[in-house]
Coordinates of C-alpha atoms in Angstrom, one line a residue:
M2 CA 96.9 252.6 186.2
V3 CA 99.0 254.9 183.9
A4 CA 102.1 252.9 185.2
D5 CA 100.3 249.5 184.7
H6 CA 99.6 250.6 181.0
L7 CA 103.1 251.7 180.3
D8 CA 104.5 248.6 181.8
I9 CA 102.3 246.4 179.7
L10 CA 103.7 248.3 176.6
R11 CA 107.2 248.1 177.5
R12 CA 107.0 244.2 177.8
L13 CA 105.4 243.5 174.2
L14 CA 106.8 243.3 170.7
P15 CA 105.3 244.4 168.5
R16 CA 103.5 247.3 170.5
P17 CA 99.7 246.5 170.7
R18 CA 97.4 249.1 169.6
R19 CA 95.2 249.4 172.5
V20 CA 95.7 248.3 176.0
D21 CA 93.2 248.9 178.9
P22 CA 94.5 247.8 182.4
V23 CA 92.0 246.7 184.7
G24 CA 94.2 246.0 187.9
G25 CA 95.2 242.8 189.5
V26 CA 97.2 239.6 188.5
H27 CA 96.5 236.5 186.8
R28 CA 98.7 233.4 187.5
I29 CA 99.1 231.0 184.6
G30 CA 100.6 227.7 185.0
P31 CA 100.5 223.9 184.5
M32 CA 97.0 223.8 186.2
T33 CA 95.5 226.4 184.0
R34 CA 92.4 224.8 182.1
L35 CA 92.6 225.1 178.5
V36 CA 89.0 225.3 176.6
C37 CA 89.7 225.8 172.7
G38 CA 86.5 226.6 170.8
L39 CA 87.8 226.3 167.3
D40 CA 88.7 223.4 165.3
D41 CA 92.3 224.2 164.4
P42 CA 94.8 221.8 166.0
R43 CA 97.7 224.5 165.6
V44 CA 96.0 227.0 167.8
F45 CA 95.4 224.1 170.4
R46 CA 99.0 223.0 170.4
A47 CA 100.2 226.6 170.6
A48 CA 98.1 227.2 173.7
E49 CA 99.3 223.9 175.3
R50 CA 103.0 224.8 174.8
L51 CA 102.3 228.1 176.4
I52 CA 100.7 226.6 179.4
R53 CA 103.4 223.8 179.8
T54 CA 106.4 226.0 179.3
T55 CA 105.4 229.3 181.2
P56 CA 107.8 229.7 184.1
N57 CA 105.9 229.8 187.4
R58 CA 107.1 231.1 190.8
G59 CA 105.4 228.3 192.7
H60 CA 101.7 229.8 192.6
G61 CA 99.2 227.1 191.4
S62 CA 96.4 228.3 189.0
D63 CA 92.9 227.1 188.9
G64 CA 92.1 229.7 186.0
M65 CA 91.0 229.0 182.6
L66 CA 92.3 230.0 179.2
E67 CA 89.3 230.1 176.6
I68 CA 89.9 230.6 172.9
V69 CA 87.2 231.5 170.5
L70 CA 86.6 232.7 167.0
A71 CA 84.5 236.0 167.1
P72 CA 84.9 237.7 163.7
Q73 CA 81.6 239.7 164.1
R74 CA 82.9 241.3 167.2
L75 CA 86.1 242.6 165.9
S76 CA 86.6 245.4 163.5
H77 CA 89.5 244.0 161.2
P78 CA 89.6 240.6 159.6
D79 CA 93.0 239.7 161.3
A80 CA 92.3 241.5 164.7
H81 CA 92.3 239.8 168.2
R82 CA 91.1 240.5 171.6
L83 CA 92.9 239.3 174.9
V84 CA 91.1 239.7 178.0
V85 CA 93.2 238.8 181.1
Q86 CA 91.1 238.8 184.5
R87 CA 92.1 237.4 187.9
D88 CA 90.4 234.1 187.4
A89 CA 90.3 233.5 183.6
M90 CA 91.8 234.6 180.3
R91 CA 89.9 234.9 177.1
I92 CA 91.1 235.1 173.4
E93 CA 88.8 236.2 170.7
G94 CA 90.1 236.0 167.2
A95 CA 88.8 237.0 163.7
S96 CA 90.6 233.8 162.4
P97 CA 92.6 230.9 163.7
A98 CA 95.7 232.9 162.8
A99 CA 94.5 235.8 164.8
C100 CA 93.9 233.6 167.8
F101 CA 97.5 232.3 167.5
H102 CA 98.8 235.7 167.2
A103 CA 97.1 236.6 170.6
L104 CA 98.9 233.7 172.2
Q105 CA 102.2 235.2 171.3
T106 CA 101.2 238.3 173.0
L107 CA 100.1 236.2 176.0
E108 CA 103.3 234.3 175.9
Q109 CA 105.3 237.4 176.0
L110 CA 103.5 238.4 179.0
A111 CA 103.8 235.2 180.7
H112 CA 107.3 234.8 180.2
G113 CA 108.4 238.1 181.1
A114 CA 106.6 238.0 184.6
S115 CA 107.3 234.5 185.5
G116 CA 103.6 233.3 184.9
E117 CA 102.1 236.4 186.6
L118 CA 100.0 238.4 184.1
P119 CA 98.7 242.0 184.6
C120 CA 95.1 242.1 184.3
A121 CA 94.0 243.9 181.1
V122 CA 92.2 243.9 177.9
I123 CA 94.5 244.2 174.7
E124 CA 93.1 244.6 171.3
D125 CA 95.4 244.4 168.3
W126 CA 95.6 243.9 164.4
P127 CA 98.2 244.2 161.6
D128 CA 98.8 247.0 159.0
F129 CA 100.2 244.5 156.4
S130 CA 98.6 241.1 155.6
T131 CA 101.9 239.6 154.3
R132 CA 104.7 239.9 157.1
G133 CA 107.9 238.3 156.3
L134 CA 111.6 237.9 156.3
L135 CA 113.8 236.7 153.5
H136 CA 116.8 234.7 154.5
D137 CA 119.8 234.1 152.3
V138 CA 120.8 230.5 152.5
T139 CA 122.9 230.4 149.4
R140 CA 126.0 232.9 149.5
G141 CA 128.0 231.2 152.3
K142 CA 126.1 229.9 155.2
V143 CA 123.5 227.2 154.9
P144 CA 121.6 227.1 158.0
T145 CA 121.2 223.6 159.8
L146 CA 117.6 222.6 160.1
G147 CA 117.6 223.5 163.7
T148 CA 118.7 227.1 162.9
L149 CA 115.7 227.5 160.6
K150 CA 113.4 226.0 163.1
L151 CA 114.7 228.7 165.6
L152 CA 114.1 231.5 163.0
A153 CA 110.4 230.2 162.4
D154 CA 109.8 230.2 166.3
R155 CA 111.2 233.8 166.6
L156 CA 109.3 235.0 163.6
A157 CA 106.2 233.5 164.9
S158 CA 106.6 235.0 168.2
L159 CA 106.8 238.4 166.5
K160 CA 103.5 237.8 164.5
A161 CA 105.3 237.2 161.3
N162 CA 103.6 234.8 158.8
Q163 CA 106.1 234.3 156.0
L164 CA 109.7 233.0 155.6
Q165 CA 111.6 233.0 152.3
L166 CA 114.6 231.2 151.8
Y167 CA 116.8 232.7 148.9
I168 CA 118.3 229.9 146.9
E169 CA 120.7 230.2 143.9
H170 CA 122.2 226.7 143.9
A171 CA 121.9 225.8 147.7
F172 CA 119.7 223.0 147.1
T173 CA 120.4 219.3 146.5
F174 CA 118.9 219.0 142.8
A175 CA 118.5 215.5 141.7
F176 CA 118.8 216.4 138.2
D177 CA 122.6 217.4 138.6
G178 CA 124.5 216.6 141.6
N179 CA 127.2 219.0 140.7
V180 CA 124.8 222.0 141.0
C181 CA 124.9 222.0 144.8
P182 CA 128.5 221.1 146.4
P183 CA 128.4 218.5 149.0
G184 CA 126.9 219.8 152.3
G185 CA 126.2 222.9 150.5
G186 CA 122.3 223.1 150.3
L187 CA 119.0 222.3 151.8
T188 CA 117.8 218.7 151.0
P189 CA 113.9 218.2 150.0
D190 CA 113.4 216.3 153.1
E191 CA 114.6 219.1 155.0
V192 CA 112.5 221.5 153.4
R193 CA 109.4 219.4 153.9
E194 CA 110.1 219.0 157.6
L195 CA 110.6 222.8 158.0
E196 CA 107.4 223.4 156.1
A197 CA 105.3 221.3 158.3
Y198 CA 107.1 223.2 161.3
C199 CA 106.2 226.7 159.8
G200 CA 102.9 225.7 159.0
D201 CA 102.1 224.7 162.6
R202 CA 103.2 228.3 163.4
F203 CA 100.8 230.1 160.8
I204 CA 104.1 230.9 158.7
D205 CA 104.3 230.2 155.0
L206 CA 107.7 228.8 153.7
V207 CA 108.3 230.4 150.2
P208 CA 111.0 229.5 147.9
A209 CA 112.9 232.5 146.2
V210 CA 114.9 230.9 143.4
A211 CA 117.2 232.9 140.8
T212 CA 116.7 231.6 137.4
L213 CA 117.6 234.5 135.2
G214 CA 120.3 236.6 136.9
H215 CA 122.5 235.5 139.9
M216 CA 123.2 231.9 138.5
G217 CA 126.8 232.2 139.0
R218 CA 127.6 228.7 140.0
V219 CA 125.0 227.1 137.9
L220 CA 126.2 228.8 134.8
S221 CA 129.9 228.5 135.6
L222 CA 129.7 224.6 135.4
P223 CA 131.1 223.3 132.2
Q224 CA 127.8 221.5 131.1
Y225 CA 125.9 224.8 131.4
R226 CA 128.5 227.4 130.5
H227 CA 127.2 227.8 127.0
L228 CA 123.8 228.9 128.5
A229 CA 125.3 232.3 129.9
E230 CA 124.7 235.4 128.3
I231 CA 128.4 236.2 128.8
A232 CA 130.5 233.0 129.5
P233 CA 132.6 233.0 132.7
L234 CA 136.4 233.2 132.6
Q235 CA 136.6 231.6 136.1
T236 CA 135.1 228.6 137.9
W237 CA 132.8 229.4 140.8
E238 CA 135.5 228.5 143.3
Q239 CA 138.0 230.9 141.5
M240 CA 135.5 234.0 141.3
P241 CA 136.2 236.5 144.2
W242 CA 133.1 237.5 146.3
P243 CA 132.1 240.6 144.4
Q244 CA 131.9 238.4 141.2
R245 CA 129.8 235.8 142.8
A246 CA 127.5 238.5 144.1
R247 CA 127.3 239.8 140.8
G248 CA 126.4 236.4 139.5
L249 CA 126.0 235.3 135.7
T250 CA 122.9 235.8 133.6
L251 CA 121.1 233.3 131.6
D252 CA 120.9 233.5 128.0
I253 CA 117.0 233.4 127.6
F254 CA 117.2 233.1 123.8
H255 CA 119.2 229.9 123.8
A256 CA 117.1 226.8 123.0
E257 CA 118.2 224.9 126.1
S258 CA 117.8 227.6 128.7
R259 CA 114.2 227.0 129.2
A260 CA 114.8 223.2 129.8
L261 CA 117.2 224.1 132.7
V262 CA 114.7 226.5 134.2
E263 CA 112.2 223.8 134.3
R264 CA 114.2 221.4 135.8
I265 CA 115.3 223.7 138.6
W266 CA 111.7 225.0 139.2
G267 CA 110.2 221.4 138.9
E268 CA 112.3 220.1 142.0
I269 CA 111.7 223.3 143.9
L270 CA 108.1 222.8 143.4
D271 CA 108.3 219.4 144.4
A272 CA 109.8 220.2 147.6
F273 CA 108.0 223.6 148.6
R274 CA 104.0 223.4 148.8
S275 CA 103.5 227.1 149.5
P276 CA 101.0 228.6 147.1
V277 CA 103.4 231.4 146.6
V278 CA 106.8 231.4 145.0
N279 CA 109.3 234.3 144.4
V280 CA 110.9 233.8 140.8
C281 CA 113.2 236.8 141.4
G282 CA 114.3 238.2 138.0
D283 CA 116.2 240.8 139.6
E284 CA 119.7 242.3 138.4
P285 CA 120.3 240.7 135.2
W286 CA 123.5 242.4 134.8
D287 CA 124.5 240.9 131.4
M288 CA 121.3 240.6 129.6
G289 CA 121.7 241.8 125.9
K290 CA 125.4 242.6 126.6
G291 CA 127.1 239.4 125.5
K292 CA 125.8 237.0 122.9
N293 CA 123.0 238.9 122.0
K294 CA 124.3 242.4 122.1
D295 CA 123.2 243.1 118.6
R296 CA 120.1 241.3 118.4
F297 CA 117.7 243.7 120.2
T298 CA 117.0 247.4 120.7
T299 CA 116.7 248.4 124.4
Q300 CA 112.9 248.4 124.0
E301 CA 112.9 244.9 122.5
L302 CA 115.1 243.5 125.3
G303 CA 112.8 245.0 127.7
E304 CA 109.8 243.1 126.1
A305 CA 112.0 240.0 126.1
Y306 CA 112.7 240.3 129.7
V307 CA 108.8 240.6 130.5
E308 CA 108.3 237.8 128.3
H309 CA 110.7 235.4 130.2
L310 CA 109.1 236.4 133.5
R311 CA 105.7 235.7 132.0
W312 CA 106.9 232.2 130.9
T313 CA 108.3 231.5 134.2
Q314 CA 105.2 232.6 135.8
D315 CA 103.1 230.1 133.7
L316 CA 105.4 227.5 134.5
C317 CA 104.6 228.0 138.1
A318 CA 101.0 228.6 137.6
K319 CA 100.7 225.2 136.1
R320 CA 101.4 223.9 139.2
G321 CA 98.9 226.0 141.1
R322 CA 101.3 228.6 142.4
R323 CA 101.2 232.4 142.6
T324 CA 104.5 234.4 141.7
Q325 CA 106.5 237.3 142.9
M326 CA 109.3 239.1 141.3
W327 CA 111.9 241.7 142.5
G328 CA 111.0 245.1 141.0
D329 CA 114.3 246.7 140.3
V330 CA 114.3 246.1 136.4
V331 CA 110.8 247.7 135.8
R332 CA 111.4 250.3 138.4
N333 CA 114.5 251.5 136.2
H334 CA 112.5 250.9 133.0
P335 CA 108.8 252.2 133.8
N336 CA 107.7 251.6 130.4
L337 CA 107.6 247.8 131.2
L338 CA 105.5 248.5 134.3
H339 CA 102.0 248.0 132.4
R340 CA 103.5 244.7 130.8
L341 CA 103.7 242.8 133.7
P342 CA 101.1 240.2 134.5
R343 CA 98.5 241.7 136.9
D344 CA 98.5 238.5 139.0
M345 CA 102.3 238.9 139.7
A346 CA 103.2 240.4 143.0
V347 CA 106.1 243.0 142.8
L348 CA 108.9 243.1 145.6
H349 CA 109.8 246.6 145.8
W350 CA 113.2 246.8 147.3
G351 CA 115.9 249.4 148.6
Y352 CA 118.3 249.0 151.3
D353 CA 119.8 252.4 152.2
D354 CA 119.2 256.0 152.6
R355 CA 118.9 256.4 148.7
A356 CA 115.9 253.7 148.7
D357 CA 113.0 255.0 146.4
Y358 CA 110.4 254.7 149.0
E359 CA 107.8 256.8 147.2
G360 CA 108.2 254.6 144.2
T361 CA 105.8 252.3 146.1
A362 CA 103.2 254.3 144.4
A363 CA 103.8 253.6 141.1
F364 CA 103.7 249.9 141.5
V365 CA 100.2 250.1 143.5
G366 CA 98.9 252.6 140.9
A367 CA 99.7 250.1 138.3
G368 CA 97.4 247.7 140.0
L369 CA 100.0 245.4 141.2
E370 CA 100.0 243.6 144.4
T371 CA 103.1 245.3 146.0
I372 CA 105.2 244.4 148.9
V373 CA 107.9 246.8 150.1
C374 CA 111.3 245.1 151.1
P375 CA 113.7 246.8 153.4
G376 CA 116.8 245.1 154.8
T377 CA 118.7 244.2 158.0
S378 CA 122.0 245.9 156.5
G379 CA 124.1 242.9 157.7
W380 CA 125.7 241.8 154.5
K381 CA 129.3 242.8 153.8
R382 CA 129.5 244.0 157.5
I383 CA 130.9 242.7 160.7
L384 CA 128.0 244.2 162.8
N385 CA 124.9 245.0 161.3
A386 CA 124.4 248.7 160.2
M387 CA 121.7 249.1 163.1
G388 CA 121.0 252.9 162.6
L389 CA 120.7 252.4 158.8
A390 CA 118.5 249.4 159.0
E391 CA 116.3 250.9 161.4
R392 CA 115.9 254.2 159.1
N393 CA 115.3 252.0 156.2
V394 CA 112.8 249.5 157.6
S395 CA 110.8 252.2 159.6
T396 CA 110.7 254.5 156.5
F397 CA 109.8 251.7 153.9
A398 CA 106.9 250.6 156.2
Q399 CA 105.3 254.1 156.7
A400 CA 105.5 254.6 152.8
G401 CA 104.1 251.2 152.2
L402 CA 101.2 251.8 154.4
R403 CA 100.6 255.4 152.9
H404 CA 100.6 254.0 149.3
G405 CA 98.6 250.9 149.6
A406 CA 101.3 248.0 149.8
R407 CA 99.9 244.8 150.8
G408 CA 102.9 243.6 152.7
L409 CA 106.5 244.1 154.1
L410 CA 109.1 241.3 153.3
N411 CA 112.4 242.3 155.2
T412 CA 115.5 240.8 153.8
D413 CA 118.6 239.3 155.4
W414 CA 121.3 238.7 152.9
G415 CA 124.9 237.2 153.1
D416 CA 126.9 238.9 150.4
H417 CA 130.8 238.2 150.4
G418 CA 130.7 234.9 152.0
H419 CA 128.0 235.6 154.7
F420 CA 130.3 236.4 157.5
N421 CA 127.7 238.4 159.3
A422 CA 126.0 236.3 162.2
L423 CA 122.5 235.8 162.7
A424 CA 122.4 237.2 166.2
C425 CA 123.6 240.6 164.7
S426 CA 120.5 240.5 162.8
W427 CA 117.9 239.8 165.2
H428 CA 117.4 243.5 165.9
G429 CA 116.8 244.3 162.2
I430 CA 114.6 241.2 161.9
A431 CA 112.7 242.0 165.1
L432 CA 112.1 245.6 163.9
G433 CA 111.0 244.3 160.6
A434 CA 108.2 242.3 161.9
A435 CA 107.2 245.0 164.4
C436 CA 106.8 247.6 161.6
A437 CA 105.1 245.0 159.5
W438 CA 102.6 244.5 162.1
R439 CA 102.4 248.4 162.7
A440 CA 104.1 250.8 160.4
D441 CA 104.3 253.5 163.0
H442 CA 106.1 251.1 165.6
P443 CA 108.3 253.0 167.7
I444 CA 112.1 252.7 167.1
G445 CA 115.1 254.0 168.9
D446 CA 115.3 253.5 172.7
D447 CA 111.4 252.8 172.8
F448 CA 112.2 249.8 170.4
D449 CA 115.3 248.4 172.1
G450 CA 114.0 248.0 175.4
P451 CA 111.2 245.5 174.4
F452 CA 113.8 244.0 171.9
S453 CA 116.2 243.2 174.6
R454 CA 113.5 241.7 176.7
W455 CA 112.4 239.6 173.8
L456 CA 115.7 238.3 172.9
F457 CA 117.5 238.1 176.2
A458 CA 114.4 237.2 178.4
A459 CA 115.1 240.5 180.6
R460 CA 118.4 239.2 181.7
R461 CA 120.5 241.5 183.7
G462 CA 122.6 244.0 181.5
A463 CA 120.6 243.3 178.3
D464 CA 119.3 247.1 177.8
P465 CA 122.9 248.5 178.1
L466 CA 123.9 245.9 175.7
I467 CA 121.9 247.0 172.8
A468 CA 123.0 250.7 173.3
R469 CA 126.7 249.4 173.3
L470 CA 126.1 247.6 170.0
R471 CA 124.4 250.6 168.4
R472 CA 127.6 252.7 169.2
A473 CA 129.9 249.8 167.9
S474 CA 127.9 249.6 164.6
R475 CA 128.1 253.3 163.7
P476 CA 131.0 252.8 161.1
A477 CA 128.8 250.2 159.4
D478 CA 126.1 252.8 158.6
R479 CA 128.3 254.3 155.8
C480 CA 130.9 251.6 155.0
E481 CA 131.1 247.9 154.3
T482 CA 133.3 246.9 157.3
W483 CA 133.4 243.2 156.2
R484 CA 134.8 244.2 152.9
L485 CA 137.1 246.7 154.2
F486 CA 138.4 243.9 156.7
W487 CA 139.0 241.2 154.1
S488 CA 140.3 243.2 151.5
A489 CA 144.1 243.9 150.9
A490 CA 145.3 246.9 152.6
T491 CA 146.6 248.3 149.3
Q492 CA 143.1 248.3 148.1
V493 CA 141.2 250.1 150.9
T494 CA 143.8 252.7 152.0
D495 CA 142.2 255.2 149.8
D496 CA 138.6 254.0 150.1
S497 CA 136.4 257.1 150.9
T498 CA 134.3 255.1 153.1
L499 CA 137.0 254.3 155.4
P500 CA 136.4 255.4 159.1
T501 CA 138.5 258.1 160.8
L502 CA 140.5 257.2 163.6
N503 CA 138.0 258.6 166.0
E504 CA 135.3 256.7 164.6
A505 CA 137.2 253.4 164.7
D506 CA 138.3 253.9 168.1
E507 CA 134.9 255.0 169.5
A508 CA 133.4 251.9 167.7
A509 CA 136.2 249.6 169.4
Y510 CA 135.7 251.0 172.9
A511 CA 132.0 250.2 172.5
A512 CA 132.5 246.8 171.1
R513 CA 134.8 246.0 174.1
E514 CA 132.1 247.4 176.6
A515 CA 129.4 245.4 174.7
E516 CA 131.7 242.1 175.0
A517 CA 132.3 242.7 178.7
I518 CA 128.4 242.9 179.2
L519 CA 127.9 239.5 177.3
D520 CA 130.7 238.0 179.5
R521 CA 128.7 239.0 182.6
M522 CA 125.1 237.9 181.3
P523 CA 123.8 234.5 182.3
S524 CA 123.2 232.2 179.1
D525 CA 121.4 229.2 180.8
A526 CA 119.7 228.3 177.1
P527 CA 121.6 226.8 174.2
D528 CA 120.0 229.4 171.9
A529 CA 120.7 232.2 174.2
S530 CA 124.3 231.0 174.7
R531 CA 124.9 230.8 170.8
D532 CA 123.5 234.5 170.3
A533 CA 125.9 235.6 173.1
D534 CA 129.0 233.8 171.3
E535 CA 128.0 235.2 168.0
L536 CA 127.6 238.7 169.3
R537 CA 130.9 238.4 171.3
M538 CA 132.5 237.1 168.1
A539 CA 131.2 240.4 166.1
C540 CA 132.5 242.6 168.8
R541 CA 135.9 241.0 168.8
F542 CA 136.2 241.4 164.8
T543 CA 134.9 245.1 165.3
D544 CA 137.9 245.6 167.6
L545 CA 140.6 244.0 165.2
F546 CA 138.8 246.3 162.3
A547 CA 139.4 249.2 164.4
E548 CA 143.2 248.2 164.6
K549 CA 143.4 247.8 161.0
I550 CA 142.1 251.2 160.4
R551 CA 144.9 252.4 163.0
L552 CA 147.4 250.7 161.0
L553 CA 146.2 251.8 157.7
R554 CA 146.0 255.6 158.9
D555 CA 149.3 255.5 161.0
A556 CA 151.4 257.3 158.4
E557 CA 154.2 258.3 160.8
A558 CA 155.1 254.7 161.7
S559 CA 158.4 253.5 160.5
S560 CA 158.1 250.4 158.3
E561 CA 159.9 248.2 160.8
S562 CA 157.5 249.2 163.4
S563 CA 154.4 248.9 161.3
S564 CA 155.6 245.4 160.0
T565 CA 155.7 244.3 163.7
R566 CA 152.4 245.7 164.2
W567 CA 150.8 244.1 161.4
R568 CA 152.3 240.7 162.5
A569 CA 150.7 241.0 166.0
W570 CA 147.5 242.2 164.6
S571 CA 147.6 239.1 162.2
D572 CA 148.2 236.8 165.1
R573 CA 145.3 238.2 166.9
V574 CA 143.2 237.7 163.9
A575 CA 144.4 234.1 163.6
S576 CA 143.2 233.3 167.2
A577 CA 139.6 235.1 166.3
V578 CA 139.2 233.0 163.3
R579 CA 139.5 229.7 165.5
D580 CA 136.7 231.0 167.6
Y581 CA 134.6 232.1 164.7
A582 CA 134.7 228.6 163.2
E583 CA 133.3 227.2 166.3
C584 CA 130.3 229.9 165.9
W585 CA 129.5 228.9 162.5
S586 CA 129.6 225.2 162.9
A587 CA 126.9 225.6 165.9
R588 CA 124.2 226.9 163.5
Y589 CA 125.3 226.2 159.9
K590 CA 126.6 223.4 157.7
L591 CA 130.3 223.5 157.1
A592 CA 130.2 224.3 153.4
G593 CA 131.0 228.0 152.9
L594 CA 133.2 228.3 156.1
E595 CA 136.4 227.3 154.0
D596 CA 135.9 230.6 152.1
I597 CA 136.1 232.7 155.1
L598 CA 138.9 230.9 156.6
C599 CA 141.1 231.3 153.3
S600 CA 140.2 234.8 153.0
L601 CA 141.5 235.5 156.4
A602 CA 144.7 233.4 156.1
D603 CA 145.9 234.8 152.8
G604 CA 148.5 237.3 152.2
G605 CA 151.6 238.6 154.0
V606 CA 152.1 241.2 156.8
D607 CA 152.1 244.4 154.8
N608 CA 149.3 243.2 152.3
P609 CA 147.4 240.8 154.8
F610 CA 144.4 240.1 152.6
E611 CA 145.2 239.2 149.0
R612 CA 141.6 238.5 147.8
G613 CA 140.2 241.3 145.7
G614 CA 137.6 241.8 143.0
E615 CA 136.0 244.1 140.8
A616 CA 133.5 246.7 142.0
E617 CA 130.0 245.7 142.0
P618 CA 127.7 247.2 139.3
S619 CA 125.3 250.1 139.8
S620 CA 122.4 249.5 137.7
A621 CA 120.4 246.7 136.0
V622 CA 119.5 246.0 132.6

């Protein structure tokens, strides 16, 4: 009995709260009869998909799957109970969404055992009502519709219920076709199709749109440059990645600025029907430092910031939308906390070991709906910083639950051209969804086993692969490996975060082992094959990164031998870049790829990467 219990737990992600094995096996298959006792076609379609797609070992099934609403029998408003017996299965849910989530549990059990389900009673419910992921679609990679649907499918299987798309300019705005470069954004038709797809999986598709800070491309255009607090000296194409990530800040006091914001939000609200929108408001680095430097005191500037957010909220509220905002400015200026609208949700973010986890209490205590926002730690890295992301996600989830946060929104950013691969983020994405379901979700080895089964469908070699990727990603826990890779050698030689030779060698060895495992693993499904290709590519660049560290730290090498080694290394990079381009084109639109290719082709042997840039600022307003 205990062994059965543990086996069920090992198969499921997120880990359920209560499992009571009763012995025996139920076989699900095409002959399973479906009785759906609730009037929600989304649940019926999900159950049909489960029955139709479950692999079966040839055993027929004359059993039944019954789905009913039973809120009075469950102790939590989002709870479900799944009962698997030899001849029947029954799902009781407190809501249609709860029934759908029970089907995800059933699907994981069925697909992990070729249709043979262990008989058990499973009861489960979430800690947070909002369980989401924000995915950056604007800083390099613009996903194809197929990639976004894959993201929705996998989030649904993990019982997440929100997907946010972060947009600065990556949307084909009709009011000005120059805002979004050709092929560089989502279209309204793509958004509407994705929204319907997400809705069928009980996922709310939410726009997160920057209309204060982070307006770099828009405000660099000649027709809008006069609306920047500090006018840019370069075009968007000329800006190095750190400057693009920093962005430009809207001059909120200019008479034309609100008209621009109204145009942007007007088209976004026409395309997205979600009742929730994220108006961002984060990192307005230049606010009060340019044209309006002598116009306001610090306190008055803070009041102006809040007033702009209130105005943006009213703009969206007139279209029936509730608003969210990032909390960094009011976190740094707590005197503004009680000036925020009480019906605006605050997204409390922090992405590393210095995150202000306990600061969650201040937002909740002010009576604001609060959502904690950790990150997958993939941006500016080759492999995601798996250890850092794990600590960040788990600690934020527990702090959020302790202080009464309403939700957890994990974030997957793409700073510096969005080199980082989606496949490298799956670990952090899955952990975020698991911890949003239950804040005390196991981490480490106890998470990696279910994760590998979830992502790789129990393919041979998957478990040791995750362990190798963890070891290969260790340098990323304390340094931005992608930034160090593309930056000029002269710029990073004295970087305090540069890995030691031992750290680089250990990461390279683990990356080569992971790549060998990937080569041996079967990839019979297109998405699994693409995941493997992206992970293989990240391992390859990790090995190249380690070789760059060796070259940088090899002080004893003669200039002649060093030059030869740099040339050999550059040739390896050129070969890897061609394969990287194929990986990109499999899941993303081509816009943005040229930036990556140019950055890796710039420069000479002794200074392989010419592209540089200023350091990113360390504080907001």
